[in-house]
Coordinates of C-alpha atoms and ligand atoms in Angstrom, one line a residue:
M8 CA -0.2 0.0 0.0
D9 CA 1.4 3.2 -1.2
I10 CA 0.6 6.4 0.9
A11 CA 3.4 8.5 0.1
N12 CA 1.2 11.2 -1.7
S13 CA -1.7 11.0 0.7
T14 CA -2.2 12.6 4.0
V15 CA -3.5 10.0 6.2
S16 CA -4.9 11.3 9.4
M17 CA -4.5 10.1 13.1
A18 CA -8.0 8.3 12.8
E19 CA -7.2 6.9 9.4
W20 CA -3.8 5.4 10.9
N21 CA -5.8 3.6 13.7
S22 CA -7.8 1.6 11.3
L23 CA -4.9 1.1 8.7
I24 CA -2.9 -0.2 11.7
E25 CA -5.2 -2.3 13.3
G26 CA -5.7 -4.0 9.6
H27 CA -2.2 -4.6 9.0
M28 CA -1.4 -5.9 12.3
N29 CA -1.9 -9.4 11.0
D30 CA -1.1 -9.2 7.7
D31 CA 2.2 -8.7 5.8
E32 CA 1.1 -5.9 3.0
P33 CA 4.0 -3.6 3.3
I34 CA 2.9 0.3 3.7
T35 CA 5.3 2.3 1.6
N36 CA 6.1 6.0 2.2
L37 CA 8.8 6.9 -0.3
Q38 CA 10.0 9.5 -2.4
D39 CA 10.6 8.9 -6.1
G40 CA 9.6 5.4 -5.4
G41 CA 12.6 5.0 -3.3
G42 CA 14.6 5.5 -6.5
G43 CA 18.0 7.6 -6.3
T44 CA 20.4 6.9 -3.0
Y45 CA 19.8 7.4 0.6
D46 CA 22.1 8.4 3.3
A47 CA 21.0 6.1 5.3
V48 CA 18.8 3.4 5.8
F49 CA 17.4 2.5 9.2
L50 CA 16.8 -1.2 9.7
G51 CA 14.1 -0.9 12.6
G52 CA 12.1 2.1 13.4
G53 CA 12.3 1.8 17.4
A54 CA 13.1 4.9 19.5
A55 CA 16.9 4.7 18.0
G56 CA 16.0 4.3 14.5
R57 CA 12.9 7.2 14.5
F58 CA 15.0 9.8 16.2
G59 CA 18.2 8.7 14.4
A60 CA 16.5 9.4 10.7
A61 CA 14.2 12.3 12.1
Y62 CA 17.7 14.2 12.8
M63 CA 19.1 13.2 9.7
K64 CA 16.3 14.3 7.7
A65 CA 16.5 17.8 10.0
M66 CA 20.0 18.1 9.2
G67 CA 19.3 17.9 5.4
G68 CA 19.9 14.7 4.5
R69 CA 17.8 11.7 3.3
P70 CA 16.9 8.7 5.4
L71 CA 14.7 5.8 4.9
I72 CA 13.5 3.5 7.8
I73 CA 12.4 0.1 7.3
D74 CA 10.2 -1.6 10.2
R75 CA 8.6 -5.5 10.3
W76 CA 5.7 -3.7 12.3
P77 CA 3.1 -1.6 10.4
F78 CA 3.8 1.2 12.8
L79 CA 6.8 3.1 14.3
G80 CA 8.3 3.4 17.7
G81 CA 9.2 0.1 18.3
T82 CA 8.6 -2.3 21.8
C83 CA 8.3 1.1 23.8
P84 CA 4.8 2.1 22.9
H85 CA 4.0 -2.0 22.1
Q86 CA 5.0 -3.9 25.0
A87 CA 7.4 -2.3 27.0
C88 CA 8.0 1.7 28.3
V89 CA 4.3 2.8 27.8
P90 CA 2.6 -0.4 29.2
H91 CA 4.9 -0.5 32.4
H92 CA 4.0 3.0 33.1
L93 CA 0.3 2.5 33.0
F94 CA 0.8 -0.6 35.3
S95 CA 3.0 1.5 37.6
E96 CA 0.7 4.5 37.9
S97 CA -2.0 1.8 38.8
A98 CA -0.1 0.1 41.4
A99 CA 0.6 3.6 43.0
L100 CA -3.1 4.6 42.9
L101 CA -3.9 0.9 44.1
D102 CA -1.3 1.2 47.0
R103 CA -2.6 4.4 48.2
Q104 CA -6.5 3.2 48.3
R105 CA -5.3 -0.1 50.0
W106 CA -3.5 2.2 52.8
F107 CA -6.6 4.6 53.0
S108 CA -9.3 1.8 52.6
D109 CA -12.6 3.3 54.3
E110 CA -10.6 6.2 55.5
L111 CA -11.4 9.9 54.5
F112 CA -13.2 9.9 51.3
F113 CA -11.7 6.5 50.3
P114 CA -14.1 3.7 49.9
P115 CA -13.4 0.4 51.1
F116 CA -10.6 -1.3 49.0
D117 CA -12.8 -4.0 46.9
E118 CA -9.6 -6.2 45.8
S119 CA -11.8 -7.8 43.1
R120 CA -12.0 -4.9 41.3
A121 CA -8.3 -4.8 41.0
S122 CA -7.5 -6.7 37.9
I123 CA -4.3 -7.3 36.2
L124 CA -6.1 -8.3 32.9
D125 CA -8.4 -5.4 33.3
L126 CA -5.5 -3.1 33.0
V127 CA -3.8 -5.0 29.9
N128 CA -6.7 -4.8 28.2
L129 CA -7.2 -1.4 28.5
F130 CA -3.7 -0.9 27.3
R131 CA -4.2 -3.1 24.4
D132 CA -7.2 -1.3 23.3
G133 CA -5.5 1.8 23.5
R134 CA -2.0 1.1 22.1
V135 CA -3.0 1.8 18.5
T136 CA -3.6 5.5 19.1
A137 CA 0.4 5.9 20.0
H138 CA 1.2 4.0 16.9
A139 CA -0.7 6.0 14.8
F140 CA 0.5 9.0 16.0
M141 CA 4.1 7.9 15.7
N142 CA 3.4 7.3 11.7
W143 CA 1.4 10.4 11.5
Q144 CA 4.1 12.4 13.1
T145 CA 7.0 10.5 11.1
K146 CA 5.6 11.2 7.9
E147 CA 3.4 14.5 8.3
Q148 CA 5.7 16.6 10.7
L149 CA 9.2 14.9 10.4
E150 CA 8.8 14.2 6.3
V151 CA 10.8 10.7 6.7
E152 CA 10.5 8.2 4.2
Y153 CA 9.5 4.5 5.6
V154 CA 8.5 1.4 4.6
V155 CA 6.6 -0.6 7.6
N156 CA 4.9 -3.8 8.2
A157 CA 8.0 -4.9 6.0
P158 CA 10.9 -6.9 7.6
G159 CA 14.4 -5.5 5.8
R160 CA 17.6 -7.1 4.9
A161 CA 21.1 -5.8 4.4
L162 CA 22.3 -7.4 1.4
D163 CA 25.9 -5.0 1.6
P164 CA 26.6 -1.9 3.5
H165 CA 25.0 -0.4 0.6
T166 CA 22.2 -2.1 -0.3
V167 CA 18.9 -3.0 1.7
E168 CA 15.9 -5.2 0.2
A169 CA 12.4 -4.5 1.8
A170 CA 8.9 -5.1 0.5
G171 CA 10.3 -6.6 -3.0
Q172 CA 12.6 -3.7 -3.6
T173 CA 16.0 -2.6 -3.2
F174 CA 17.2 0.8 -1.9
D175 CA 21.0 2.2 -2.5
T176 CA 22.2 3.9 0.5
R177 CA 25.7 5.5 1.8
T178 CA 25.5 3.5 5.1
V179 CA 23.1 1.1 7.3
V180 CA 22.5 2.1 10.6
I181 CA 21.1 -1.3 12.4
G182 CA 18.6 -0.5 15.3
L183 CA 16.9 -4.0 15.6
G184 CA 16.4 -4.1 19.4
A185 CA 16.3 -6.8 21.9
H186 CA 14.3 -9.5 22.9
Q187 CA 13.5 -11.0 26.2
K188 CA 15.9 -14.2 26.9
P189 CA 13.9 -17.2 27.8
L190 CA 14.6 -18.9 31.0
A191 CA 17.5 -21.5 31.0
V192 CA 15.0 -24.1 33.0
P193 CA 12.8 -27.1 32.0
G194 CA 9.4 -25.8 31.6
Y195 CA 10.6 -22.5 30.4
D196 CA 8.0 -22.9 27.6
L197 CA 4.8 -23.7 29.3
P198 CA 1.7 -21.6 28.8
R199 CA 1.1 -19.3 32.0
V200 CA 4.8 -18.3 31.6
F201 CA 5.2 -14.7 30.6
D202 CA 7.8 -11.7 30.0
W203 CA 7.0 -8.1 29.6
A204 CA 5.9 -8.7 25.9
T205 CA 4.0 -12.0 26.1
L206 CA 2.1 -10.4 28.8
V207 CA 0.3 -7.6 26.8
E208 CA 0.3 -9.8 23.6
D209 CA -1.4 -13.3 25.5
L210 CA -2.5 -12.4 29.1
D211 CA -6.0 -14.2 29.0
Y212 CA -7.0 -14.5 32.5
E213 CA -6.8 -13.3 36.0
P214 CA -3.5 -14.0 37.6
R215 CA -4.1 -14.9 41.1
R216 CA -0.1 -16.3 42.0
C217 CA 2.9 -14.9 40.6
V218 CA 6.5 -16.3 40.8
I219 CA 8.9 -13.7 39.1
V220 CA 12.4 -14.7 38.3
G221 CA 14.8 -11.9 38.2
G222 CA 16.3 -9.2 40.4
S223 CA 16.6 -5.9 38.5
K224 CA 14.2 -3.2 37.4
V225 CA 11.6 -5.1 35.6
A226 CA 11.4 -7.7 37.9
V227 CA 10.8 -5.3 40.7
E228 CA 8.5 -2.9 38.7
Y229 CA 6.3 -5.8 37.5
G230 CA 6.2 -7.5 40.9
A231 CA 4.9 -4.2 42.9
F232 CA 2.2 -4.0 40.1
F233 CA 1.3 -7.6 40.2
Q234 CA 1.2 -7.6 43.9
A235 CA -0.8 -3.8 44.2
A236 CA -3.5 -5.6 41.8
G237 CA -4.1 -8.6 44.1
C238 CA -1.7 -11.1 42.6
Q239 CA 0.1 -12.6 45.7
T240 CA 3.5 -12.5 44.4
T241 CA 6.8 -14.1 45.0
I242 CA 10.2 -12.8 43.6
L243 CA 13.3 -15.2 43.0
S244 CA 16.5 -12.9 42.4
R245 CA 20.1 -14.8 42.8
S246 CA 21.6 -11.4 43.7
P247 CA 20.0 -8.9 46.1
L248 CA 17.3 -7.3 44.6
L249 CA 18.4 -4.0 42.4
R250 CA 22.3 -5.2 43.2
T251 CA 22.6 -6.4 39.5
P252 CA 25.4 -5.7 37.1
N253 CA 23.4 -3.4 34.8
L254 CA 22.1 -1.2 37.5
H255 CA 24.7 1.0 38.7
H256 CA 24.5 4.0 41.6
V257 CA 21.5 2.3 44.0
D258 CA 22.1 3.9 47.0
E259 CA 21.9 1.5 49.7
D260 CA 19.4 3.1 52.4
I261 CA 16.9 4.0 49.3
R262 CA 17.1 0.5 48.0
R263 CA 16.3 -0.9 51.6
Y264 CA 13.2 1.6 51.7
V265 CA 11.9 0.3 48.6
V266 CA 12.8 -3.4 49.1
D267 CA 11.4 -3.4 52.7
G268 CA 8.3 -1.5 51.7
M269 CA 7.6 -4.1 48.8
R270 CA 7.9 -6.7 51.8
E271 CA 5.8 -4.7 54.1
R272 CA 2.7 -4.7 51.2
G273 CA 3.2 -8.3 51.0
V274 CA 5.9 -9.3 48.2
E275 CA 7.7 -12.4 49.0
I276 CA 11.3 -11.5 48.0
I277 CA 14.0 -14.4 48.4
E278 CA 17.4 -13.1 47.6
G279 CA 20.1 -16.0 46.7
A280 CA 17.6 -18.3 45.0
Q281 CA 18.1 -19.9 41.5
L282 CA 15.3 -21.3 39.4
T283 CA 15.7 -25.1 38.4
E284 CA 12.3 -26.0 37.0
I285 CA 8.9 -24.8 36.1
K286 CA 6.3 -27.6 36.0
G287 CA 2.6 -28.1 35.1
S288 CA 0.5 -30.3 32.8
D289 CA -1.1 -27.7 30.8
G290 CA 0.6 -24.8 32.1
A291 CA 2.8 -23.9 35.1
E292 CA 1.6 -24.8 38.2
R293 CA 4.7 -25.5 40.2
V294 CA 8.1 -23.4 40.4
I295 CA 11.3 -25.2 42.2
A296 CA 14.1 -23.3 43.0
T297 CA 17.4 -23.6 45.4
G298 CA 17.1 -21.3 48.1
P299 CA 20.1 -19.0 49.5
D300 CA 21.6 -22.4 51.9
G301 CA 21.0 -24.8 49.1
E302 CA 17.2 -25.8 50.3
T303 CA 14.8 -26.8 47.6
L304 CA 11.9 -24.4 47.4
E305 CA 8.7 -25.1 46.0
F306 CA 5.9 -22.6 45.2
E307 CA 2.4 -23.3 44.0
T308 CA 1.9 -20.6 40.9
D309 CA -0.7 -19.9 38.2
F310 CA 1.6 -17.0 36.4
V311 CA 5.2 -17.2 36.2
F312 CA 7.1 -13.9 35.2
N313 CA 10.5 -14.2 33.6
G314 CA 11.8 -10.6 34.6
T315 CA 15.6 -11.7 33.6
G316 CA 17.9 -9.7 31.3
E317 CA 17.5 -9.3 27.4
A318 CA 19.8 -10.0 24.6
P319 CA 20.3 -7.9 21.5
N320 CA 18.4 -9.1 18.0
S321 CA 22.3 -9.3 16.3
A322 CA 22.0 -12.5 14.7
E323 CA 20.7 -11.6 11.5
S324 CA 23.0 -8.4 11.3
K325 CA 26.1 -10.6 11.8
K326 CA 24.8 -12.9 9.1
W327 CA 23.8 -10.3 6.8
L328 CA 27.3 -7.9 7.0
G329 CA 29.5 -9.9 9.1
V330 CA 29.5 -7.1 12.2
A331 CA 31.3 -7.9 15.3
T332 CA 29.5 -9.0 18.5
G333 CA 30.6 -9.0 22.0
D334 CA 30.0 -11.5 24.8
N335 CA 26.3 -10.9 25.2
D336 CA 25.4 -10.9 21.4
E337 CA 25.6 -6.8 21.4
I338 CA 26.8 -5.4 17.8
L339 CA 30.4 -3.9 19.1
V340 CA 30.2 0.3 18.1
D341 CA 32.8 2.7 18.7
A342 CA 31.6 6.0 20.4
S343 CA 30.6 7.3 17.0
M344 CA 28.6 4.1 16.4
R345 CA 30.1 2.7 13.8
T346 CA 30.4 -1.1 13.4
S347 CA 33.3 -3.3 12.7
V348 CA 32.1 -3.1 9.0
E349 CA 32.6 0.4 6.9
D350 CA 29.6 2.0 6.6
V351 CA 27.8 -0.1 9.1
Y352 CA 26.5 1.4 11.9
A353 CA 24.4 0.2 15.1
I354 CA 22.3 2.1 17.6
G355 CA 20.0 1.2 20.6
D356 CA 19.3 -1.8 22.6
I357 CA 21.1 -4.0 19.9
I358 CA 24.5 -2.2 21.0
G359 CA 23.9 -3.7 24.5
A360 CA 23.2 -2.2 28.2
P361 CA 21.9 0.2 29.2
M362 CA 18.8 -0.6 27.2
E363 CA 17.1 2.5 27.8
M364 CA 15.2 5.3 25.7
F365 CA 17.7 8.0 26.3
K366 CA 20.9 6.0 24.8
A367 CA 18.8 4.8 22.2
R368 CA 17.7 8.0 20.8
K369 CA 20.9 9.5 21.2
C370 CA 22.3 6.7 19.5
G371 CA 20.3 7.1 16.6
M372 CA 21.5 11.1 16.8
T373 CA 24.9 10.2 17.0
A374 CA 24.9 8.1 14.0
A375 CA 23.1 10.5 12.1
R376 CA 25.3 13.8 12.7
N377 CA 28.6 11.5 12.0
I378 CA 27.1 10.3 8.4
M379 CA 25.9 13.6 7.9
G380 CA 29.9 14.6 8.5
E381 CA 29.5 16.1 11.9
P382 CA 32.0 14.0 14.1
I383 CA 30.8 13.6 17.5
E384 CA 30.9 11.0 20.0
F385 CA 28.2 9.6 22.6
D386 CA 29.5 8.7 26.2
F387 CA 26.7 6.9 27.8
S388 CA 28.6 5.6 30.8
E389 CA 27.5 8.0 33.1
Y390 CA 23.2 8.6 33.1
P391 CA 20.3 9.5 35.4
D392 CA 18.3 6.2 36.1
F393 CA 14.6 5.3 37.8
L394 CA 12.3 2.8 38.5
H395 CA 8.9 2.0 39.7
T396 CA 7.8 0.3 42.7
T397 CA 4.5 1.7 44.1
Y398 CA 6.7 4.7 44.2
E399 CA 8.8 6.3 41.7
M400 CA 12.4 6.0 42.6
S401 CA 15.1 8.4 40.5
W402 CA 18.7 8.6 41.1
V403 CA 21.9 10.1 39.2
G404 CA 25.6 10.2 40.3
L405 CA 27.0 8.2 43.0
S406 CA 25.5 6.6 45.8
E407 CA 27.0 7.5 49.7
E408 CA 28.8 4.2 49.8
E409 CA 30.3 4.9 46.3
A410 CA 31.1 8.7 47.4
R411 CA 32.3 7.3 50.8
A412 CA 35.0 5.1 48.8
A413 CA 36.2 7.9 46.7
Y414 CA 35.8 11.3 49.0
D415 CA 37.6 11.7 52.3
H416 CA 34.8 14.3 53.3
V417 CA 31.3 13.0 52.4
V418 CA 28.5 15.3 53.8
V419 CA 24.7 13.8 53.2
I420 CA 21.7 15.7 53.3
Q421 CA 18.8 13.6 53.8
M422 CA 14.9 13.3 54.5
P423 CA 14.3 11.7 57.2
P424 CA 17.4 12.6 58.6
K425 CA 19.5 9.8 59.9
S426 CA 18.7 10.0 63.5
V427 CA 15.1 10.2 63.2
D428 CA 12.6 7.1 62.9
H429 CA 10.3 7.7 59.8
D430 CA 7.3 7.1 61.6
D431 CA 8.3 10.2 63.5
I432 CA 8.7 12.6 60.6
P433 CA 6.3 13.3 57.8
L434 CA 9.1 14.2 55.5
P435 CA 9.7 14.3 52.7
C436 CA 6.5 15.2 51.4
A437 CA 5.1 16.8 48.2
E438 CA 3.1 15.9 45.3
G439 CA 1.6 12.2 46.1
T440 CA 2.4 11.9 48.9
M441 CA 0.7 14.7 51.4
L442 CA -2.1 12.1 52.8
Y443 CA 0.8 10.0 53.7
A444 CA 2.6 12.6 55.5
F445 CA 0.0 13.4 57.9
A446 CA -1.8 10.1 58.3
K447 CA 1.0 7.3 57.7
P448 CA 4.6 9.5 57.8
G449 CA 6.6 6.1 57.2
L450 CA 5.4 5.7 53.8
S451 CA 6.3 9.6 52.6
G452 CA 9.3 8.5 50.8
F453 CA 13.0 8.8 51.1
Q454 CA 15.6 11.2 49.7
K455 CA 19.3 11.9 50.0
C456 CA 22.0 14.2 48.7
V457 CA 25.5 13.3 48.6
I458 CA 27.9 16.2 48.7
D459 CA 31.7 16.3 48.5
G460 CA 32.7 18.5 51.9
E461 CA 35.7 19.8 50.6
S462 CA 34.8 20.7 47.0
R463 CA 31.0 21.4 47.7
R464 CA 30.1 19.6 44.5
I465 CA 27.1 17.5 44.7
L466 CA 27.9 14.1 43.8
G467 CA 24.7 12.2 43.4
C468 CA 21.1 12.7 44.2
H469 CA 18.8 9.9 45.0
H470 CA 14.8 9.8 45.7
V471 CA 12.0 7.9 46.4
G472 CA 8.5 9.6 46.1
Y473 CA 6.6 11.0 43.0
G474 CA 7.3 13.5 40.5
A475 CA 10.9 14.0 40.8
K476 CA 12.1 12.1 37.8
D477 CA 11.9 15.5 35.9
A478 CA 14.3 17.5 37.9
F479 CA 17.0 14.3 37.6
Q480 CA 17.1 14.7 34.1
Y481 CA 18.5 18.3 34.6
L482 CA 20.6 17.6 38.0
D483 CA 22.0 14.9 35.5
Y484 CA 23.5 17.5 33.1
L485 CA 24.0 19.8 36.0
I486 CA 26.3 17.7 38.1
H487 CA 28.3 16.1 35.3
R488 CA 29.2 19.1 33.8
P489 CA 33.3 19.7 33.8
E490 CA 32.4 22.8 36.5
G491 CA 29.8 20.3 38.4
L492 CA 27.3 21.8 40.6
T493 CA 27.7 23.0 44.2
I494 CA 25.6 23.2 47.2
D495 CA 25.8 26.7 47.2
E496 CA 24.2 27.0 43.4
M497 CA 21.7 24.5 44.4
G498 CA 20.9 27.0 47.2
Q499 CA 20.5 29.8 44.8
M500 CA 17.8 28.3 42.6
N501 CA 14.4 29.1 43.0
E502 CA 12.4 26.3 44.2
L503 CA 8.8 25.9 43.2
F504 CA 7.4 24.9 46.9
L505 CA 6.5 22.1 47.9
N506 CA 9.3 20.3 45.4
P507 CA 9.4 16.7 45.8
E508 CA 12.9 16.4 46.4
H509 CA 13.2 19.5 48.7
F510 CA 17.1 19.2 47.6
I511 CA 17.2 23.3 46.8
Q512 CA 15.5 24.1 50.4
L513 CA 17.9 21.8 52.2
S514 CA 21.1 23.1 50.2
R515 CA 20.2 26.5 51.5
L516 CA 19.6 25.6 55.3
R517 CA 23.3 24.0 55.0
G518 CA 25.0 26.1 52.4
G519 CA 26.1 29.2 54.5
R520 CA 28.7 26.9 56.7
K521 CA 32.2 27.1 55.6
D522 CA 32.6 23.3 57.1
L523 CA 29.7 21.2 55.7
V524 CA 28.3 19.0 58.1
D525 CA 25.2 16.4 57.6
L526 CA 21.8 17.6 57.8
Ligands
KPC865 C1 4.6 8.5 23.1 C2 6.0 8.4 23.7 O1 6.8 9.2 23.3 C3 6.2 6.8 23.9 S1 6.3 6.2 22.4 C4 8.1 6.2 21.9 C5 8.7 5.9 20.4 S2 10.0 6.7 20.1 O2 9.1 8.2 19.7 O3 10.1 6.5 18.5 O4 11.1 6.9 20.8

């Protein structure tokens, strides 16, 4: 189907995408029928490819995106970030309803109305609108050419095939993403074993008893949601929760607040556990694991969730083009996103961790700029991070432990202060925690700012609550500038009171001292 010369409205895109979800008719948006030479063909129209192509077009280049799905945007709006945010926001609301059941204006909490399936269905029924927007924006506003609902294949670094035609290009940019690795135990493929993708594709019953495997973001985020939605959840983690290799700078106090809070809400967390088998006659019914002391553990279940790591989708690109890959199948690139093969670039999740949105999009931009003759490097070794439990947890820079290992005079400003029991202090409080602050102070969150007492520079910021994530994007930029950000500069900022992380006002309370001390 050729749409190059028609304006497709958002509403029309909705039905066009729905209609093509289960067929393989390509949808083409090509200038000159795809003739001539492109500056880059982006294989994969997820966040990395879409942003790379948009940036290249904006620079005056000619990009082409090819994607196997009938929409652009990739897994984010289809199976990953967007449903995750819907579920996490629901978890936070459910959590508040539970704590305030039959108090104030809250009705008695009715667990029968808290349904994972309802929320999955809500997402499934609504996700096409985000897909429609991606297609509409990319064509009408960004003026980028694309072929969707057709897998692409690189024949060599200058020729790509898709939808029955070949395209000439100066470069190929591979952004084909990653997939969930299956659990490496017998029973991994039984019905009722899910991951973040199959959850939204296949769930057709209300889960009651969940076992999650994994100890990082996905395990914690989905575990908190399942529990809040009334599904009794056990998390089996080899390492302490949130102490996994791909997760850096998690402060121990913050981690404990979050993990203890999950336990208090009923999540069973077993650290040092190793999954050995999933059993069941026509679907997962029992999970067998080895416990921290070598004991055998057994759990009844109707819902196993694989929250372990993902693997890059690099096999085909390796076969087509011979690009070099690393130990985890990631395509190896330099800081300009160049692979081992001349004129071939790789971007996003396919180059390995961190598999985060900022990295995907900036990889795309970096490749585009280099291809367009603007040499630039992208270092993503330091970045702000976040996750959700029934709270939002945000962090950037060094944890207190990391700072103490690297600096002689570390000063910590935190809320609640180290010496005060959280049940005795209704702080921090702001958006989303005001009711907790007044009725259940211990639930009002946790925050910490780590400072080098000598240079007075802020080394790290950590927050559990709601609404602080935005600030951490800017804090990341400020503290990682060559000149950094001092407590004195923080104290000069204009707070929008009550601001969720309270960092500005607390810096102002301490900034007058020449010899900085904890607060
Ligand atoms: C609406 C939204 O930003 C979530 S989907 C993101 C896909 S993309 O814009 O291509 O990074």
